[in-house]
mmCIF file of C-alpha atoms in Angstrom:
data_model
loop_
_atom_site.group_PDB
_atom_site.id
_atom_site.type_symbol
_atom_site.label_atom_id
_atom_site.label_comp_id
_atom_site.label_asym_id
_atom_site.label_seq_id
_atom_site.Cartn_x
_atom_site.Cartn_y
_atom_site.Cartn_z
ATOM 1 C CA MET N 259 20.185 10.120 -2.502
ATOM 2 C CA GLY N 260 19.047 7.094 -4.500
ATOM 3 C CA GLU N 261 15.535 6.406 -5.713
ATOM 4 C CA ALA N 262 12.990 5.212 -3.138
ATOM 5 C CA ARG N 263 12.195 1.519 -3.348
ATOM 6 C CA ASP N 264 9.022 0.666 -5.255
ATOM 7 C CA GLU N 265 7.097 -1.289 -2.609
ATOM 8 C CA CYS N 266 4.161 -1.786 -4.963
ATOM 9 C CA THR N 267 6.228 -4.247 -7.027
ATOM 10 C CA ILE N 268 7.615 -7.632 -6.016
ATOM 11 C CA CYS N 269 9.826 -10.132 -7.842
ATOM 12 C CA LEU N 270 9.265 -13.737 -6.786
ATOM 13 C CA PHE N 271 11.881 -16.326 -7.726
ATOM 14 C CA ASP N 272 11.989 -20.066 -8.046
ATOM 15 C CA VAL N 273 15.316 -21.392 -6.673
ATOM 16 C CA ASP N 274 16.720 -24.318 -8.712
ATOM 17 C CA GLY N 275 17.581 -23.278 -12.257
ATOM 18 C CA THR N 276 16.508 -19.691 -11.587
ATOM 19 C CA LEU N 277 18.645 -18.225 -8.789
ATOM 20 C CA THR N 278 21.006 -21.205 -8.532
ATOM 21 C CA MET N 279 22.064 -24.150 -10.633
ATOM 22 C CA PRO N 280 20.079 -27.251 -9.549
ATOM 23 C CA ARG N 281 20.825 -28.065 -5.880
ATOM 24 C CA GLN N 282 23.811 -25.728 -5.899
ATOM 25 C CA VAL N 283 24.493 -22.727 -3.653
ATOM 26 C CA ILE N 284 23.785 -19.211 -4.921
ATOM 27 C CA THR N 285 26.935 -17.535 -6.252
ATOM 28 C CA SER N 286 28.229 -14.421 -4.514
ATOM 29 C CA ASP N 287 27.764 -12.569 -7.806
ATOM 30 C CA MET N 288 24.055 -13.485 -7.965
ATOM 31 C CA GLU N 289 23.612 -12.719 -4.266
ATOM 32 C CA ASP N 290 25.055 -9.229 -4.781
ATOM 33 C CA PHE N 291 22.849 -8.714 -7.826
ATOM 34 C CA ILE N 292 19.687 -9.631 -5.887
ATOM 35 C CA LYS N 293 20.706 -7.231 -3.098
ATOM 36 C CA GLU N 294 20.921 -4.452 -5.700
ATOM 37 C CA LEU N 295 17.493 -5.458 -7.053
ATOM 38 C CA GLN N 296 16.114 -5.231 -3.523
ATOM 39 C CA LYS N 297 16.988 -1.563 -3.440
ATOM 40 C CA LYS N 298 14.482 -1.118 -6.280
ATOM 41 C CA VAL N 299 11.622 -3.566 -5.517
ATOM 42 C CA LEU N 300 10.461 -6.176 -2.999
ATOM 43 C CA VAL N 301 12.029 -9.618 -3.455
ATOM 44 C CA GLY N 302 10.818 -13.083 -2.467
ATOM 45 C CA ILE N 303 11.736 -16.739 -2.924
ATOM 46 C CA VAL N 304 9.164 -19.458 -3.620
ATOM 47 C CA GLY N 305 10.752 -22.901 -3.633
ATOM 48 C CA GLY N 306 9.343 -26.408 -3.662
ATOM 49 C CA SER N 307 12.071 -27.598 -1.298
ATOM 50 C CA ASP N 308 11.857 -27.496 2.484
ATOM 51 C CA LEU N 309 13.265 -24.571 4.443
ATOM 52 C CA LYS N 310 16.479 -26.424 5.348
ATOM 53 C CA LYS N 311 17.378 -26.955 1.667
ATOM 54 C CA ILE N 312 16.468 -23.374 0.747
ATOM 55 C CA LYS N 313 18.720 -22.072 3.515
ATOM 56 C CA GLU N 314 21.563 -24.280 2.234
ATOM 57 C CA GLN N 315 21.166 -22.978 -1.321
ATOM 58 C CA MET N 316 20.687 -19.365 -0.301
ATOM 59 C CA ALA N 317 23.960 -19.451 1.667
ATOM 60 C CA GLY N 318 22.624 -19.658 5.180
ATOM 61 C CA GLU N 319 20.049 -18.901 7.861
ATOM 62 C CA HIS N 320 20.241 -15.167 7.152
ATOM 63 C CA CYS N 321 18.258 -15.566 3.903
ATOM 64 C CA ILE N 322 15.018 -15.440 5.934
ATOM 65 C CA LYS N 323 15.891 -11.937 7.093
ATOM 66 C CA ILE N 324 17.473 -10.702 3.865
ATOM 67 C CA PHE N 325 14.533 -11.479 1.557
ATOM 68 C CA ASP N 326 11.213 -9.699 2.068
ATOM 69 C CA TYR N 327 9.392 -13.022 1.694
ATOM 70 C CA VAL N 328 10.624 -16.623 1.884
ATOM 71 C CA PHE N 329 8.164 -19.334 0.851
ATOM 72 C CA ALA N 330 9.371 -22.899 1.378
ATOM 73 C CA GLU N 331 7.345 -25.864 0.112
ATOM 74 C CA ASN N 332 5.415 -23.555 -2.246
ATOM 75 C CA GLY N 333 4.433 -21.265 0.621
ATOM 76 C CA LEU N 334 3.226 -23.907 3.056
ATOM 77 C CA VAL N 335 6.025 -22.605 5.259
ATOM 78 C CA ALA N 336 5.842 -18.813 4.879
ATOM 79 C CA TYR N 337 8.031 -15.993 6.219
ATOM 80 C CA LYS N 338 7.679 -12.238 5.823
ATOM 81 C CA ASN N 339 10.446 -9.868 6.981
ATOM 82 C CA GLY N 340 12.017 -12.702 8.965
ATOM 83 C CA GLU N 341 8.792 -13.570 10.833
ATOM 84 C CA LEU N 342 6.972 -16.907 10.463
ATOM 85 C CA LEU N 343 3.471 -16.424 9.026
ATOM 86 C CA GLU N 344 2.174 -19.995 8.700
ATOM 87 C CA ILE N 345 3.006 -23.698 8.517
ATOM 88 C CA GLN N 346 0.526 -25.995 6.779
ATOM 89 C CA ASN N 347 0.608 -29.781 7.350
ATOM 90 C CA LEU N 348 -0.079 -32.526 4.800
ATOM 91 C CA SER N 349 -0.743 -35.425 7.180
ATOM 92 C CA LYS N 350 -3.525 -33.542 8.982
ATOM 93 C CA TYR N 351 -5.072 -32.453 5.697
ATOM 94 C CA VAL N 352 -5.014 -35.815 3.855
ATOM 95 C CA GLY N 353 -4.934 -38.314 6.750
ATOM 96 C CA ASP N 354 -2.275 -40.921 7.478
ATOM 97 C CA ASP N 355 -4.275 -43.909 6.224
ATOM 98 C CA LYS N 356 -4.645 -42.416 2.747
ATOM 99 C CA LEU N 357 -1.045 -41.228 2.761
ATOM 100 C CA GLN N 358 0.232 -44.680 3.650
ATOM 101 C CA GLU N 359 -1.775 -46.315 0.868
ATOM 102 C CA PHE N 360 -0.329 -43.791 -1.578
ATOM 103 C CA ILE N 361 3.268 -44.197 -0.334
ATOM 104 C CA ASN N 362 2.987 -48.000 -0.428
ATOM 105 C CA TYR N 363 1.956 -47.846 -4.074
ATOM 106 C CA CYS N 364 4.846 -45.489 -4.907
ATOM 107 C CA LEU N 365 7.372 -47.833 -3.273
ATOM 108 C CA GLU N 366 5.848 -50.815 -5.067
ATOM 109 C CA TYR N 367 6.006 -48.981 -8.416
ATOM 110 C CA MET N 368 9.627 -47.933 -7.883
ATOM 111 C CA SER N 369 10.618 -51.479 -6.939
ATOM 112 C CA THR N 370 9.806 -52.558 -10.516
ATOM 113 C CA LEU N 371 11.676 -49.702 -12.243
ATOM 114 C CA LYS N 372 14.877 -50.521 -14.084
ATOM 115 C CA ILE N 373 17.001 -47.351 -14.201
ATOM 116 C CA PRO N 374 20.793 -46.767 -14.330
ATOM 117 C CA ARG N 375 21.125 -46.503 -10.516
ATOM 118 C CA LYS N 376 19.122 -46.482 -7.302
ATOM 119 C CA ARG N 377 20.403 -44.909 -4.108
ATOM 120 C CA GLY N 378 18.389 -43.893 -1.014
ATOM 121 C CA THR N 379 15.513 -41.636 0.138
ATOM 122 C CA PHE N 380 12.920 -42.437 -2.519
ATOM 123 C CA VAL N 381 10.038 -40.786 -0.629
ATOM 124 C CA GLU N 382 10.647 -37.585 1.310
ATOM 125 C CA PHE N 383 7.842 -36.369 3.568
ATOM 126 C CA ARG N 384 7.647 -32.583 3.858
ATOM 127 C CA ASN N 385 5.178 -30.346 5.685
ATOM 128 C CA GLY N 386 2.979 -29.822 2.681
ATOM 129 C CA MET N 387 3.965 -32.413 0.102
ATOM 130 C CA LEU N 388 5.557 -35.727 -0.717
ATOM 131 C CA ASN N 389 8.664 -35.657 -2.892
ATOM 132 C CA ILE N 390 8.988 -38.863 -4.927
ATOM 133 C CA CYS N 391 12.430 -39.649 -6.329
ATOM 134 C CA PRO N 392 12.994 -42.809 -8.421
ATOM 135 C CA VAL N 393 16.808 -42.580 -8.262
ATOM 136 C CA GLY N 394 16.835 -41.600 -4.555
ATOM 137 C CA ARG N 395 17.671 -38.156 -3.182
ATOM 138 C CA SER N 396 20.969 -39.357 -1.715
ATOM 139 C CA CYS N 397 22.434 -39.751 -5.214
ATOM 140 C CA SER N 398 25.604 -37.830 -6.102
ATOM 141 C CA GLN N 399 25.630 -34.811 -8.419
ATOM 142 C CA GLU N 400 26.967 -37.005 -11.244
ATOM 143 C CA GLU N 401 24.229 -39.600 -10.655
ATOM 144 C CA ARG N 402 21.644 -36.805 -10.581
ATOM 145 C CA ILE N 403 22.768 -35.607 -14.026
ATOM 146 C CA GLU N 404 22.856 -39.194 -15.310
ATOM 147 C CA PHE N 405 19.287 -39.876 -14.175
ATOM 148 C CA ASN N 406 18.020 -36.587 -15.605
ATOM 149 C CA LYS N 407 19.451 -37.471 -19.012
ATOM 150 C CA TYR N 408 17.924 -40.955 -18.814
ATOM 151 C CA ASP N 409 14.581 -39.502 -17.718
ATOM 152 C CA GLN N 410 14.508 -37.123 -20.691
ATOM 153 C CA GLU N 411 14.836 -40.126 -23.022
ATOM 154 C CA HIS N 412 12.573 -42.590 -21.192
ATOM 155 C CA ASN N 413 9.982 -40.358 -19.422
ATOM 156 C CA ILE N 414 10.413 -42.179 -16.097
ATOM 157 C CA ARG N 415 8.782 -39.405 -14.040
ATOM 158 C CA LYS N 416 6.009 -38.606 -16.553
ATOM 159 C CA ASN N 417 5.033 -42.291 -16.782
ATOM 160 C CA PHE N 418 5.123 -42.598 -12.975
ATOM 161 C CA VAL N 419 2.764 -39.611 -12.615
ATOM 162 C CA ALA N 420 0.415 -41.083 -15.262
ATOM 163 C CA ALA N 421 0.309 -44.368 -13.295
ATOM 164 C CA LEU N 422 -0.530 -42.493 -10.073
ATOM 165 C CA GLU N 423 -3.296 -40.490 -11.766
ATOM 166 C CA LYS N 424 -4.800 -43.764 -13.017
ATOM 167 C CA ARG N 425 -4.463 -45.546 -9.654
ATOM 168 C CA PHE N 426 -5.743 -42.618 -7.514
ATOM 169 C CA PRO N 427 -8.201 -40.746 -9.787
ATOM 170 C CA ASP N 428 -10.235 -39.166 -6.968
ATOM 171 C CA SER N 429 -7.430 -38.477 -4.487
ATOM 172 C CA GLY N 430 -7.594 -34.668 -4.722
ATOM 173 C CA LEU N 431 -3.826 -34.736 -5.202
ATOM 174 C CA LYS N 432 -1.788 -32.972 -7.851
ATOM 175 C CA TYR N 433 1.608 -33.840 -9.343
ATOM 176 C CA SER N 434 4.383 -31.503 -10.359
ATOM 177 C CA ILE N 435 7.653 -32.459 -12.026
ATOM 178 C CA GLY N 436 10.455 -30.143 -10.939
ATOM 179 C CA GLY N 437 14.225 -30.146 -10.651
ATOM 180 C CA GLN N 438 16.229 -32.982 -12.179
ATOM 181 C CA ILE N 439 15.292 -36.161 -10.339
ATOM 182 C CA SER N 440 11.916 -36.049 -8.595
ATOM 183 C CA PHE N 441 8.318 -34.911 -8.595
ATOM 184 C CA ASP N 442 6.096 -33.409 -5.908
ATOM 185 C CA VAL N 443 2.684 -34.605 -4.760
ATOM 186 C CA PHE N 444 0.351 -32.231 -2.919
ATOM 187 C CA PRO N 445 -3.346 -31.364 -2.537
ATOM 188 C CA LYS N 446 -4.855 -29.401 -5.420
ATOM 189 C CA GLY N 447 -4.329 -25.687 -4.842
ATOM 190 C CA TRP N 448 -1.094 -26.313 -2.921
ATOM 191 C CA ASP N 449 1.128 -25.506 -5.902
ATOM 192 C CA LYS N 450 3.256 -22.337 -5.947
ATOM 193 C CA THR N 451 0.143 -20.152 -6.239
ATOM 194 C CA TYR N 452 -0.420 -21.001 -2.548
ATOM 195 C CA CYS N 453 2.177 -18.372 -1.616
ATOM 196 C CA LEU N 454 0.181 -15.584 -3.262
ATOM 197 C CA ARG N 455 -2.331 -15.547 -0.374
ATOM 198 C CA PHE N 456 0.377 -13.966 1.799
ATOM 199 C CA ILE N 457 1.012 -11.045 -0.535
ATOM 200 C CA ASP N 458 -1.074 -7.999 0.293
ATOM 201 C CA THR N 459 -2.451 -6.979 -3.106
ATOM 202 C CA SER N 460 -4.005 -3.831 -1.639
ATOM 203 C CA LYS N 461 -0.411 -2.553 -1.422
ATOM 204 C CA ILE N 462 1.512 -4.710 -3.911
ATOM 205 C CA LYS N 463 0.098 -4.118 -7.387
ATOM 206 C CA THR N 464 2.624 -5.927 -9.623
ATOM 207 C CA ILE N 465 3.911 -9.464 -8.974
ATOM 208 C CA HIS N 466 6.683 -10.693 -11.277
ATOM 209 C CA PHE N 467 7.473 -14.409 -11.144
ATOM 210 C CA PHE N 468 10.669 -15.924 -12.566
ATOM 211 C CA GLY N 469 11.025 -19.684 -13.026
ATOM 212 C CA ASP N 470 12.526 -22.303 -15.323
ATOM 213 C CA LYS N 471 9.860 -25.063 -15.154
ATOM 214 C CA THR N 472 7.008 -22.967 -16.561
ATOM 215 C CA TRP N 473 5.666 -25.561 -19.016
ATOM 216 C CA GLU N 474 2.380 -27.312 -18.186
ATOM 217 C CA GLY N 475 3.204 -30.043 -15.667
ATOM 218 C CA GLY N 476 6.305 -28.200 -14.459
ATOM 219 C CA ASN N 477 6.331 -26.991 -10.869
ATOM 220 C CA ASP N 478 6.407 -23.311 -11.899
ATOM 221 C CA PHE N 479 3.499 -23.515 -14.337
ATOM 222 C CA GLU N 480 0.558 -22.572 -12.107
ATOM 223 C CA ILE N 481 2.111 -19.431 -10.638
ATOM 224 C CA PHE N 482 3.647 -18.503 -14.010
ATOM 225 C CA ALA N 483 0.223 -18.710 -15.706
ATOM 226 C CA ASP N 484 -1.782 -17.193 -12.819
ATOM 227 C CA LYS N 485 -3.654 -14.011 -13.750
ATOM 228 C CA ARG N 486 -2.257 -12.297 -10.628
ATOM 229 C CA THR N 487 1.352 -12.574 -11.836
ATOM 230 C CA LEU N 488 3.534 -11.480 -14.725
ATOM 231 C CA GLY N 489 5.347 -14.708 -15.590
ATOM 232 C CA HIS N 490 8.911 -14.863 -16.934
ATOM 233 C CA THR N 491 10.517 -18.076 -18.212
ATOM 234 C CA VAL N 492 14.262 -18.306 -17.575
ATOM 235 C CA THR N 493 16.832 -20.862 -18.678
ATOM 236 C CA SER N 494 19.542 -20.326 -16.039
ATOM 237 C CA PRO N 495 20.624 -17.937 -13.276
ATOM 238 C CA GLU N 496 22.514 -15.928 -15.912
ATOM 239 C CA ASP N 497 19.340 -15.594 -17.957
ATOM 240 C CA THR N 498 17.459 -14.485 -14.816
ATOM 241 C CA LYS N 499 20.050 -11.769 -14.286
ATOM 242 C CA LYS N 500 19.838 -10.712 -17.943
ATOM 243 C CA GLN N 501 16.037 -10.398 -17.863
ATOM 244 C CA LEU N 502 16.111 -8.469 -14.562
ATOM 245 C CA THR N 503 18.705 -6.087 -15.988
ATOM 246 C CA GLU N 504 16.394 -5.353 -18.927
ATOM 247 C CA LEU N 505 13.428 -4.773 -16.620
ATOM 248 C CA PHE N 506 14.955 -2.820 -13.749
ATOM 249 C CA PHE N 507 18.452 -1.594 -14.513
ATOM 250 C CA LYS N 508 18.130 0.078 -17.928
#
């Protein structure tokens, strides 16, 4: 008989750049590896994307039942053992008048941007956040890479966030740059640490978090730096696998 699973320890994973390449589907090799990890500890996903995108990247609907926890939109849509725990809603919390003023400004700002390309879906409304995308979320993979390279040189997203902070200083909103092409906007406290409220710390004593955007301003920073977690910075899915092997398979 194998060792009993340590249910006092959980590994939480960001999706893009951690378990998958950005916006790509998890490889069968990584999926098998995570299943082996699950025999040793509890495993959860905490992604900024909505549940539909997480399901696409985690190779289907069954991911909700396979993982012990699935947190979409930073935990604003939360599942445990396949059961829905909670859905939080941004429009109720902030109010549609304020949201519309904010969205109008974002669209106005983006209308003045000169970047290599613009496609479609510049503002995506999710349950618990707005996702703002200067190039447009309907861009191709090649256009995504192109914009990311341009953004690294010209700080398009960082400058956009700075303009929003100046325009809406008392909004109670927070900004988080994640992935390759966009940034998220959500109420303060609704970053990835939001998911931690669903983890029963009377039973689970050690929470490992693995993410690639762990620098200040990145969408993994708050949970990475939180005193309740042991944060691990990764550079790719292969690096995630390497670090997990060192921790749990030696």
